[in-house]
mmCIF file of C-alpha atoms in Angstrom:
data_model
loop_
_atom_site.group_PDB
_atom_site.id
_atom_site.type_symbol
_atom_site.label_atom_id
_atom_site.label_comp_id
_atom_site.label_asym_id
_atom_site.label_seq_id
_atom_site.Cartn_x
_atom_site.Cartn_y
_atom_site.Cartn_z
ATOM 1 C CA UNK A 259 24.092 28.500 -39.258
ATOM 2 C CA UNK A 260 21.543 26.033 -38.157
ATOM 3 C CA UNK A 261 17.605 26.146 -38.771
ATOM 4 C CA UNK A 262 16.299 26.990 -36.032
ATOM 5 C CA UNK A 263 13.679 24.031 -35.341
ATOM 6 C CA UNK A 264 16.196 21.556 -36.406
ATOM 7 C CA UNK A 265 17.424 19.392 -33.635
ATOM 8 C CA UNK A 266 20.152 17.767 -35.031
ATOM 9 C CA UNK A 267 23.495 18.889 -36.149
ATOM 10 C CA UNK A 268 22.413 18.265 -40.079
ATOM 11 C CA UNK A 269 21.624 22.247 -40.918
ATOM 12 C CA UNK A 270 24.285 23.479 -42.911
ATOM 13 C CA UNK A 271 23.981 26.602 -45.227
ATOM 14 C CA UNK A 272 23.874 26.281 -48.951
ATOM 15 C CA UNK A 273 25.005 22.609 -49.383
ATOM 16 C CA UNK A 274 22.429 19.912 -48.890
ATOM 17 C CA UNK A 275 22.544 18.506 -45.351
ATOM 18 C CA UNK A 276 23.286 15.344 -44.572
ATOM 19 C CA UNK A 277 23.652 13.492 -40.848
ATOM 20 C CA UNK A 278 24.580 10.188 -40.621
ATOM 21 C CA UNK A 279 23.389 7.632 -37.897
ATOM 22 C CA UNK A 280 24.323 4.066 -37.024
ATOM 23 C CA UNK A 281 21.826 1.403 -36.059
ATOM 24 C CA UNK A 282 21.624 0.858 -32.249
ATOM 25 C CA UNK A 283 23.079 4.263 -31.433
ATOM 26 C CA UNK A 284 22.012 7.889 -31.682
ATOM 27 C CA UNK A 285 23.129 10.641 -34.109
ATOM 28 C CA UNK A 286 27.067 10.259 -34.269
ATOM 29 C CA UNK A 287 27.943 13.835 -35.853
ATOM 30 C CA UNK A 288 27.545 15.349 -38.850
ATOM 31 C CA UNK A 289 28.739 14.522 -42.315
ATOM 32 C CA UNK A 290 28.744 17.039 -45.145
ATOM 33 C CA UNK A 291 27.440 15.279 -48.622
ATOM 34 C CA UNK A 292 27.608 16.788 -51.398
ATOM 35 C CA UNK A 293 24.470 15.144 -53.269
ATOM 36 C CA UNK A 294 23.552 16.386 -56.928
ATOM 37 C CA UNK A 295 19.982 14.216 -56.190
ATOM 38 C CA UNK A 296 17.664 13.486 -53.459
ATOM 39 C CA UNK A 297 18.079 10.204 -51.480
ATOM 40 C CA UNK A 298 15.487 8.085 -52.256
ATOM 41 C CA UNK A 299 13.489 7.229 -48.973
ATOM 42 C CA UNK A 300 13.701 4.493 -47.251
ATOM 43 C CA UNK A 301 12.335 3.183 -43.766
ATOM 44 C CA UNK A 302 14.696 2.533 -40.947
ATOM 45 C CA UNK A 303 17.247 0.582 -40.936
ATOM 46 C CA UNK A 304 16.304 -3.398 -40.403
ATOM 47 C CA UNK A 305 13.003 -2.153 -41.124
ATOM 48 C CA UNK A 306 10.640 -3.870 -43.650
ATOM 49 C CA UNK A 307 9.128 -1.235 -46.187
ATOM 50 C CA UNK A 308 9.945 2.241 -45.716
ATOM 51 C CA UNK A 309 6.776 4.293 -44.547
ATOM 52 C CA UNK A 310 4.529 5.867 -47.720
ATOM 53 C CA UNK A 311 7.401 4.794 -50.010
ATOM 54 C CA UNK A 312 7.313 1.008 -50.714
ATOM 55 C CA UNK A 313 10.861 0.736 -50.994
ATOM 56 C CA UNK A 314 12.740 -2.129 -48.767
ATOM 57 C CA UNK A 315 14.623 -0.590 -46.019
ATOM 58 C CA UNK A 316 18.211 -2.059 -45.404
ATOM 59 C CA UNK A 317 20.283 -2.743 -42.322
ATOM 60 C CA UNK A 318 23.643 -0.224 -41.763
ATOM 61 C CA UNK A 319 24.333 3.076 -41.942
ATOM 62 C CA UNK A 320 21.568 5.365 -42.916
ATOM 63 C CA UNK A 321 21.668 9.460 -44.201
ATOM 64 C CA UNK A 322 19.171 12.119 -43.442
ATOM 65 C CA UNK A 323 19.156 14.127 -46.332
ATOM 66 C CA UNK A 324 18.054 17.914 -45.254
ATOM 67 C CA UNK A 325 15.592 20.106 -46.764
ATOM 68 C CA UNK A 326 15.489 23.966 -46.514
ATOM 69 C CA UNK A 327 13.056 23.605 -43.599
ATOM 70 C CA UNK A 328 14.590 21.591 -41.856
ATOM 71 C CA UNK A 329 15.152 17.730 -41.572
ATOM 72 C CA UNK A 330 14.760 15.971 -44.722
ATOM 73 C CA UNK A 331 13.244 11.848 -44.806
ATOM 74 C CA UNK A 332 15.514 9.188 -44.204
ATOM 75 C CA UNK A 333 17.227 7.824 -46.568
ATOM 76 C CA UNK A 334 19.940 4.755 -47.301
ATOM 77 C CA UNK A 335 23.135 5.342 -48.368
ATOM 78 C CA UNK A 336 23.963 3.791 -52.078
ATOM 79 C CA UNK A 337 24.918 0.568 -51.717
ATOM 80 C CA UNK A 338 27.208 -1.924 -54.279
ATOM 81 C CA UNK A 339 25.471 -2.007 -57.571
ATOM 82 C CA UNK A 340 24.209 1.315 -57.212
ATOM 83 C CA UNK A 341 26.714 4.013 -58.173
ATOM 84 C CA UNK A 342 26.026 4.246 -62.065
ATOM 85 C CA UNK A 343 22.326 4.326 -61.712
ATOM 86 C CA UNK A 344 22.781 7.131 -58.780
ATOM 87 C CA UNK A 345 25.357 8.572 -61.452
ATOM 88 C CA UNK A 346 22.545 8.278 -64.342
ATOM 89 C CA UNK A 347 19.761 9.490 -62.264
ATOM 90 C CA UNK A 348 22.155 12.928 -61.065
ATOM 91 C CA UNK A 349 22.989 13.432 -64.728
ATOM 92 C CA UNK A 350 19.320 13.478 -65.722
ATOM 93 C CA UNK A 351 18.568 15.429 -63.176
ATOM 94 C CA UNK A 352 20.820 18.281 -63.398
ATOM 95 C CA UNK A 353 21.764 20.533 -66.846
ATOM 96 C CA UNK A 354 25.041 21.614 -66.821
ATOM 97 C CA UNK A 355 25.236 22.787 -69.703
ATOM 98 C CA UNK A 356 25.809 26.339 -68.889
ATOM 99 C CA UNK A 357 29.173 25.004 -67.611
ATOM 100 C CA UNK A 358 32.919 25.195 -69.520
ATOM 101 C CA UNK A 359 36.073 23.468 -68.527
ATOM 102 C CA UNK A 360 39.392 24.322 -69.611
ATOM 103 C CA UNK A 361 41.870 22.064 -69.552
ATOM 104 C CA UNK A 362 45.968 22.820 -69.888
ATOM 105 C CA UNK A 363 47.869 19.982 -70.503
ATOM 106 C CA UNK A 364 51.100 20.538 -69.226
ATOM 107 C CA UNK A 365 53.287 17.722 -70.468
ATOM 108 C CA UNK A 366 56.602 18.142 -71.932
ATOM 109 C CA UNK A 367 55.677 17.143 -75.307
ATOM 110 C CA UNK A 368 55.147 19.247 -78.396
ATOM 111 C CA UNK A 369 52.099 18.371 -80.765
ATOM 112 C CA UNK A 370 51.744 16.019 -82.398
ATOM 113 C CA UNK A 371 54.032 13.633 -80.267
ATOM 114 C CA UNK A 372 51.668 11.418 -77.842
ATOM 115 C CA UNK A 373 50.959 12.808 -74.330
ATOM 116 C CA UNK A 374 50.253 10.205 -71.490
ATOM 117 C CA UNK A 375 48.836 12.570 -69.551
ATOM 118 C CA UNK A 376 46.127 13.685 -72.513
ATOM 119 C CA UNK A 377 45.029 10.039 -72.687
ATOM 120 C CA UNK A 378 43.816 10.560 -68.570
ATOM 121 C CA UNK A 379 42.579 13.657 -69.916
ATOM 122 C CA UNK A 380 40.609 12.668 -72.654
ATOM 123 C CA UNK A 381 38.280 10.126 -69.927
ATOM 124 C CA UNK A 382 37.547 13.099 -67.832
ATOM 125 C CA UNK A 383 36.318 15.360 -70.519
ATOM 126 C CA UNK A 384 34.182 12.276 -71.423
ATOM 127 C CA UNK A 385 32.748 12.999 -68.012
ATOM 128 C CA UNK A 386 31.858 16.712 -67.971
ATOM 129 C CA UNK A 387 30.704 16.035 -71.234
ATOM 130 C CA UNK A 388 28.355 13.242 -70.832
ATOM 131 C CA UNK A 389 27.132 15.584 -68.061
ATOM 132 C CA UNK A 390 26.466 18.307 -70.506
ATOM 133 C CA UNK A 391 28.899 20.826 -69.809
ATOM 134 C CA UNK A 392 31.770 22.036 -72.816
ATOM 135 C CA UNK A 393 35.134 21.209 -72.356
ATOM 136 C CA UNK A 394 38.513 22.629 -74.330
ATOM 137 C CA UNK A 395 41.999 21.877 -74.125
ATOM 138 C CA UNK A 396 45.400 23.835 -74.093
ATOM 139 C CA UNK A 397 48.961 22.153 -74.214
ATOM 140 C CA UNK A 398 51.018 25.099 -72.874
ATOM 141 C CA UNK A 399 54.304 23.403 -74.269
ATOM 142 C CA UNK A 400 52.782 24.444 -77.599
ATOM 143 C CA UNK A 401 52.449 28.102 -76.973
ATOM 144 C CA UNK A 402 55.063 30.768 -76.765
ATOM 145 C CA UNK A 403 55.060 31.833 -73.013
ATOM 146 C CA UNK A 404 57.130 33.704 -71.444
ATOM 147 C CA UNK A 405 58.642 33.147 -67.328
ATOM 148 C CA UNK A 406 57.808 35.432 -65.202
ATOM 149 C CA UNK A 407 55.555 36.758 -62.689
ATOM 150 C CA UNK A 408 53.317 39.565 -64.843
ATOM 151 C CA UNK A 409 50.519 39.253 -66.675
ATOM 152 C CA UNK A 410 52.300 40.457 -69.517
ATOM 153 C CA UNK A 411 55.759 40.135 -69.834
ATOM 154 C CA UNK A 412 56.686 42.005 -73.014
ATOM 155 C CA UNK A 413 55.836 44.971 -70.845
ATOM 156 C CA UNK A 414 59.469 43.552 -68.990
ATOM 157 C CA UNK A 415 61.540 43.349 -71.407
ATOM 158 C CA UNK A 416 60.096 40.124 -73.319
ATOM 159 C CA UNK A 417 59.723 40.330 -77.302
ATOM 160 C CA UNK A 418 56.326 37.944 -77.019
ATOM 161 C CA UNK A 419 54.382 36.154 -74.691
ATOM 162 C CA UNK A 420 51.129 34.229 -75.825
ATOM 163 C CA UNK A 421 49.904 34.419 -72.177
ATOM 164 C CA UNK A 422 47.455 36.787 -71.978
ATOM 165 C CA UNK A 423 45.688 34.695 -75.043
ATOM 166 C CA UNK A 424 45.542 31.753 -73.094
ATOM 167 C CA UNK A 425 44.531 33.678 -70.067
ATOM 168 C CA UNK A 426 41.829 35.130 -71.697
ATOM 169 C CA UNK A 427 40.131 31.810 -72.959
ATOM 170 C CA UNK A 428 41.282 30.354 -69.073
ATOM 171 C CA UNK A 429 39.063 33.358 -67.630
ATOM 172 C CA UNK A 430 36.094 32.521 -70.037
ATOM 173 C CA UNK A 431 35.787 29.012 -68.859
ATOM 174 C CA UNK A 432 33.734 28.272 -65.309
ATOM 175 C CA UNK A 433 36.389 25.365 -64.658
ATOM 176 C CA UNK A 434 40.075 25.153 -64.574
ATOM 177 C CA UNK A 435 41.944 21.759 -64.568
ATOM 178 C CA UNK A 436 45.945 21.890 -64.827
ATOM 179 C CA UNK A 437 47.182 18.526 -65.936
ATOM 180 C CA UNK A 438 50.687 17.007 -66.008
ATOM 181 C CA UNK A 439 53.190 14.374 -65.460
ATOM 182 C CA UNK A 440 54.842 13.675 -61.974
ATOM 183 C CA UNK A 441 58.794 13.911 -62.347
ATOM 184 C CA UNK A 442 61.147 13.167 -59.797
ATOM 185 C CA UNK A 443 57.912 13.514 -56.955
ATOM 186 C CA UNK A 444 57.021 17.193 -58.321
ATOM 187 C CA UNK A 445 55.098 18.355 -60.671
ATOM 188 C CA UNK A 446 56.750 19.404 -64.155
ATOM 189 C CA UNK A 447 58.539 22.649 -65.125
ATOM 190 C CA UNK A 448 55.918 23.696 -67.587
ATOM 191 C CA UNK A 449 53.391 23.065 -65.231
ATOM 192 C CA UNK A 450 55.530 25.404 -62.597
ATOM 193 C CA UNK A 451 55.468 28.011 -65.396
ATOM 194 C CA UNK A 452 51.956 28.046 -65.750
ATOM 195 C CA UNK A 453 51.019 27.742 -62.151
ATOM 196 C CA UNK A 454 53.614 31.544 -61.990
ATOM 197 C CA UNK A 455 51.621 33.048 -64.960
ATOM 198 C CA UNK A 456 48.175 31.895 -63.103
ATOM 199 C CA UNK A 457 50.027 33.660 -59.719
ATOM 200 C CA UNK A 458 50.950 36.598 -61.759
ATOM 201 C CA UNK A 459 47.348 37.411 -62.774
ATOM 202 C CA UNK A 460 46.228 36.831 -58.884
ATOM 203 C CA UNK A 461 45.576 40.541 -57.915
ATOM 204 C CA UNK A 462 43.808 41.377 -61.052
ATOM 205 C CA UNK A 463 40.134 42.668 -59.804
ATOM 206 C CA UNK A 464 36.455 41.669 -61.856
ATOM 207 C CA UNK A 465 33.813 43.765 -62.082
ATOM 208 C CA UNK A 466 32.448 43.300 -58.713
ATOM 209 C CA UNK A 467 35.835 44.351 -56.842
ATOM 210 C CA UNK A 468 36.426 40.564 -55.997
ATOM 211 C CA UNK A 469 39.713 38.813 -57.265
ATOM 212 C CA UNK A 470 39.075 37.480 -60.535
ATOM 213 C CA UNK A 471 39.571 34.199 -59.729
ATOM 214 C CA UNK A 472 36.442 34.442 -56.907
ATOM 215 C CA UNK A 473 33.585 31.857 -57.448
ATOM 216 C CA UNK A 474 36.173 29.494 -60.092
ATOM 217 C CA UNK A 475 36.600 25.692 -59.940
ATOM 218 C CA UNK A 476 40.040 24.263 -59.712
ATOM 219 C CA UNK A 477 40.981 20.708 -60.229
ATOM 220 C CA UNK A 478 44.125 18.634 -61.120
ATOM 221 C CA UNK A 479 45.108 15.326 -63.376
ATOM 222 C CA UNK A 480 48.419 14.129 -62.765
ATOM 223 C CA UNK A 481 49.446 10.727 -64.390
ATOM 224 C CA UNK A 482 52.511 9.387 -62.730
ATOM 225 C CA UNK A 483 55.371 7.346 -64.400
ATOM 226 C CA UNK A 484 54.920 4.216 -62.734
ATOM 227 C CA UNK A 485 51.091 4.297 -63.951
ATOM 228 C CA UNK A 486 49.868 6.082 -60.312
ATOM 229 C CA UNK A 487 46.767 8.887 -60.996
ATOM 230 C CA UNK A 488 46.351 11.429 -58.454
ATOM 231 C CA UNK A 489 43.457 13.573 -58.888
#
């Protein structure tokens, strides 16, 4: 859905619209930003001082950044040197703290033994943090859950299954991120049994009729054992 006294191909619904142009050559396409801040203006690029802003313009690839009206100044992409103080300026300009993150470590290791993949996970919580939103942390190996494909199994024959706990507190967080080791190319078998017990809650309904896992965050840490991080 395009707004409909835009002329370019920037207008895209809810997330801030970005088009992307090279010097010597008209619009090339689209590209979809997501930008927590407003590009600072700047003129065009080669150009001296950017119009009513007194910043330097800069040669190279330049943004539009769009508005709900339509198209938004133009603006220069970050350049070297600039990603912490575009990271700075996004996390004063945005409170997250409304925001929780759980986080299941899925390692093979029982507490207290030292978990690789906690150390990776302990520098992204850093992150949401510093940003303002609350983080916890589960290590499934720790908890007694049982396999299968319900949401509770002692209704199938189990004698216990701490799942539904753990559900609970993963339902009451805004953010899910499953963490674990990389074995063999595939992800471990606690993580698998997780990943079933997540799949076994899949149909359950909210309040609104959606699935309850509608409007949710997803995201993954996986440390591999020659030092690789896929994320």
């Amino acid at each position: 859905m395009r707004h409909a006294a835009c002329p370019h191909r920037c207008c895209l619904p809810q997330w801030p619209r970005v088009e992307t142009e090279f010097r010597g050559s008209t619009t090339t396409g689209a590209r979809l930003f997501r930008v927590a801040a407003p590009f600072r203006a700047y003129g065009p690029a080669g150009a001296g001082t950017g119009a009513g802003t007194g910043t330097p313009g800069r040669k190279g690839l330049i943004a539009r950044a769009g508005r709900p009206d339509g198209c938004g100044p133009v603006a220069a992409a970050p350049g070297p040197g600039e990603a912490g103080r575009v990271a700075t300026d996004t996390a004063q300009a945005f409170d997250y703290s409304d925001l929780t993150a759980v986080y299941v470590n899925c390692t093979l290791k029982r507490s207290p033994e030292p978990s690789n993949t906690e150390g990776l996970i302990d520098k992204s919580r850093a992150v949401m943090e510093a940003a303002g939103a609350r983080t916890s942390l589960i290590r499934a190996v720790d908890h007694d859950i049982a396999t299968g494909v319900w949401p509770d199994m002692t209704d199938h024959g189990w004698e216990s299954d701490q799942w539904p706990v753990l559900y609970s507190q993963i339902m009451g967080a805004d953010i899910l991120v499953l963490c674990g080791p990389i074995w063999l190319g595939d992800n471990s078998s606690v993580m698998k049994q997780v990943i079933e017990r997540l799949y076994a809650c899949s149909s359950i309904l909210n309040r609104q009729g959606q699935y309850a896992y509608y409007g949710r965050v997803g995201g993954k840490v996986a440390p591999g054992n020659r030092s690789c991080v896929a994320k």
